[in-house]
Amino acid sequence: MLKKIFILSLFSLTLLNCTKRNSETLVSKENSNSIDSIKVNNNESTIIDNSTPQNSLDYLGIYEGIIPCADCEGIKVTVELKEGNQFIFTSDYLGEKDKSKPTVIEGNYTWNNNGTIITIVQNSTKQSFKVQEDRLVWLDQEGNEITGDISAHYILKKQ
């Protein structure tokens, strides 16, 4: 009889110990940019992910696309993002004989506070891009994505 009471008590203590863990924080610093912590609270979990395109994507490289043009066949745009926040921006008006020479602008780009948008500024030229996996999304002058039927034409794909 004592043996049964002892086993039942041991089982109860084990079960009680398992349910007592209602709040625990586990910290993981794997790539210093991926998941920062996982909080477990009463069988619910929250994952805090502080990754942004700036710190988690391989965004350096060459991006190309042809954006719409009102009085030509399109504008071939090439953006090269280099280390040290440097860029080379090339635009070439297609189908324009008098503008057949590409325009090349070099300089430094800046990131917004969220690490999701880069802006290139050179003289009077200012253009922002939303950085996504293997592509840059051309933004309008207010910093918004271009919507509608032509929105797909404002995406520069990584080469």
Coordinates of C-alpha atoms in Angstrom, one line a residue:
M1 CA 0.0 0.0 0.0
L2 CA 2.8 2.4 0.9
K3 CA 4.5 1.6 -2.4
K4 CA 1.3 2.6 -4.3
I5 CA 1.0 5.9 -2.4
F6 CA 4.7 6.6 -3.0
I7 CA 4.4 6.0 -6.8
L8 CA 1.2 8.1 -7.0
S9 CA 2.8 10.9 -5.0
L10 CA 5.9 10.8 -7.3
F11 CA 3.7 10.9 -10.4
S12 CA 1.7 13.9 -9.0
L13 CA 4.9 15.8 -8.3
T14 CA 6.2 15.2 -11.7
L15 CA 2.9 16.3 -13.3
L16 CA 2.8 19.4 -11.1
N17 CA 6.4 20.3 -12.0
C18 CA 5.6 20.1 -15.7
T19 CA 2.6 22.5 -15.4
K20 CA 4.5 25.0 -13.2
R21 CA 6.6 26.2 -16.1
N22 CA 4.2 28.9 -17.3
S23 CA 6.7 31.6 -18.3
E24 CA 10.2 31.1 -19.7
T25 CA 12.3 33.1 -22.1
L26 CA 14.9 31.4 -24.4
V27 CA 17.5 33.6 -26.1
S28 CA 19.1 32.6 -29.3
K29 CA 21.8 34.7 -30.9
E30 CA 22.5 32.7 -34.0
N31 CA 23.4 35.1 -36.8
S32 CA 22.9 38.1 -34.5
N33 CA 20.3 39.1 -37.0
S34 CA 17.8 36.3 -37.1
I35 CA 15.4 35.4 -34.3
D36 CA 16.3 37.2 -31.1
S37 CA 14.1 35.5 -28.6
I38 CA 11.3 33.1 -28.1
K39 CA 8.9 33.7 -25.2
V40 CA 6.8 30.8 -24.0
N41 CA 3.8 31.7 -21.8
N42 CA 1.1 29.3 -20.8
N43 CA 1.6 27.1 -23.9
E44 CA 1.6 30.2 -26.2
S45 CA 4.7 31.2 -28.0
T46 CA 5.8 34.5 -29.5
I47 CA 8.7 34.8 -31.9
I48 CA 10.3 38.2 -32.1
D49 CA 12.1 38.5 -35.4
N50 CA 14.2 41.7 -35.8
S51 CA 15.4 40.8 -39.3
T52 CA 15.1 43.4 -42.0
P53 CA 16.2 43.4 -45.7
Q54 CA 19.3 45.5 -44.6
N55 CA 20.5 42.9 -42.1
S56 CA 19.1 39.6 -43.4
L57 CA 19.1 39.7 -47.3
D58 CA 21.9 39.4 -49.7
Y59 CA 20.9 42.6 -51.4
L60 CA 24.2 43.6 -52.9
G61 CA 24.4 43.1 -56.6
I62 CA 22.9 44.3 -60.0
Y63 CA 19.2 44.8 -60.5
E64 CA 17.6 45.4 -63.9
G65 CA 14.2 46.3 -65.3
I66 CA 12.4 48.3 -68.0
I67 CA 10.1 51.0 -66.5
P68 CA 7.4 52.6 -68.5
C69 CA 8.0 55.8 -70.4
A70 CA 5.4 58.2 -71.8
D71 CA 7.3 59.2 -75.0
C72 CA 9.6 56.2 -75.6
E73 CA 9.5 52.4 -75.6
G74 CA 10.6 52.2 -72.0
I75 CA 13.6 53.1 -69.8
K76 CA 16.1 50.4 -69.2
V77 CA 17.2 50.8 -65.6
T78 CA 20.2 49.1 -63.9
V79 CA 21.0 49.6 -60.3
E80 CA 24.2 48.2 -58.8
L81 CA 24.3 48.1 -55.0
K82 CA 27.9 47.8 -53.7
E83 CA 29.5 47.5 -50.4
G84 CA 29.9 50.7 -48.3
N85 CA 26.4 51.9 -49.4
Q86 CA 27.7 52.8 -52.9
F87 CA 25.6 52.6 -56.0
I88 CA 25.8 52.9 -59.8
F89 CA 22.4 53.9 -61.4
T90 CA 22.2 53.6 -65.2
S91 CA 19.2 54.6 -67.3
D92 CA 18.8 54.2 -71.0
Y93 CA 15.8 55.5 -73.0
L94 CA 14.8 52.8 -75.5
G95 CA 13.7 53.8 -79.0
E96 CA 15.0 57.4 -78.6
K97 CA 17.7 58.2 -81.1
D98 CA 18.7 61.5 -79.5
K99 CA 18.8 60.0 -76.0
S100 CA 20.5 56.8 -76.9
K101 CA 23.5 57.5 -74.7
P102 CA 22.8 56.0 -71.2
T103 CA 22.9 58.2 -68.1
V104 CA 25.1 57.0 -65.4
I105 CA 25.0 58.3 -61.8
E106 CA 27.3 57.1 -59.0
G107 CA 27.1 57.9 -55.3
N108 CA 26.0 56.6 -51.9
Y109 CA 22.6 55.3 -50.9
T110 CA 21.0 55.6 -47.5
W111 CA 18.6 53.2 -45.6
N112 CA 15.4 54.3 -43.9
N113 CA 15.2 53.7 -40.1
N114 CA 13.3 50.3 -40.6
G115 CA 16.1 48.9 -42.9
T116 CA 13.5 48.2 -45.7
I117 CA 14.0 51.1 -48.2
I118 CA 17.1 52.6 -49.8
T119 CA 17.3 56.1 -51.3
I120 CA 19.8 57.2 -53.9
V121 CA 20.4 60.9 -54.2
Q122 CA 22.7 62.6 -56.7
N123 CA 22.2 66.3 -57.6
S124 CA 18.5 66.7 -58.4
T125 CA 17.9 62.9 -58.8
K126 CA 16.3 61.2 -55.8
Q127 CA 14.8 57.7 -56.1
S128 CA 13.7 55.2 -53.4
F129 CA 13.5 51.5 -53.7
K130 CA 11.9 48.9 -51.4
V131 CA 14.4 46.1 -50.9
Q132 CA 12.9 42.6 -51.2
E133 CA 14.3 39.1 -51.9
D134 CA 16.1 39.3 -55.2
R135 CA 14.3 42.5 -56.3
L136 CA 14.0 46.2 -55.9
V137 CA 10.6 47.8 -56.0
W138 CA 10.6 51.3 -57.6
L139 CA 8.7 53.8 -55.3
D140 CA 6.9 57.0 -56.3
Q141 CA 8.1 60.4 -55.0
E142 CA 6.1 60.0 -51.8
G143 CA 7.8 56.7 -51.1
N144 CA 4.8 54.5 -51.9
E145 CA 4.7 51.4 -54.2
I146 CA 3.2 52.1 -57.6
T147 CA -0.1 50.3 -57.9
G148 CA -2.4 49.2 -60.7
D149 CA -1.9 47.3 -63.9
I150 CA 1.6 48.8 -64.5
S151 CA 3.0 48.0 -61.0
A152 CA 4.8 44.9 -62.3
H153 CA 6.8 47.1 -64.6
Y154 CA 8.3 48.9 -61.6
I155 CA 10.2 45.9 -60.3
L156 CA 14.0 45.5 -60.9
K157 CA 15.1 41.9 -60.7
K158 CA 18.5 40.8 -59.4
Q159 CA 20.8 39.4 -62.0

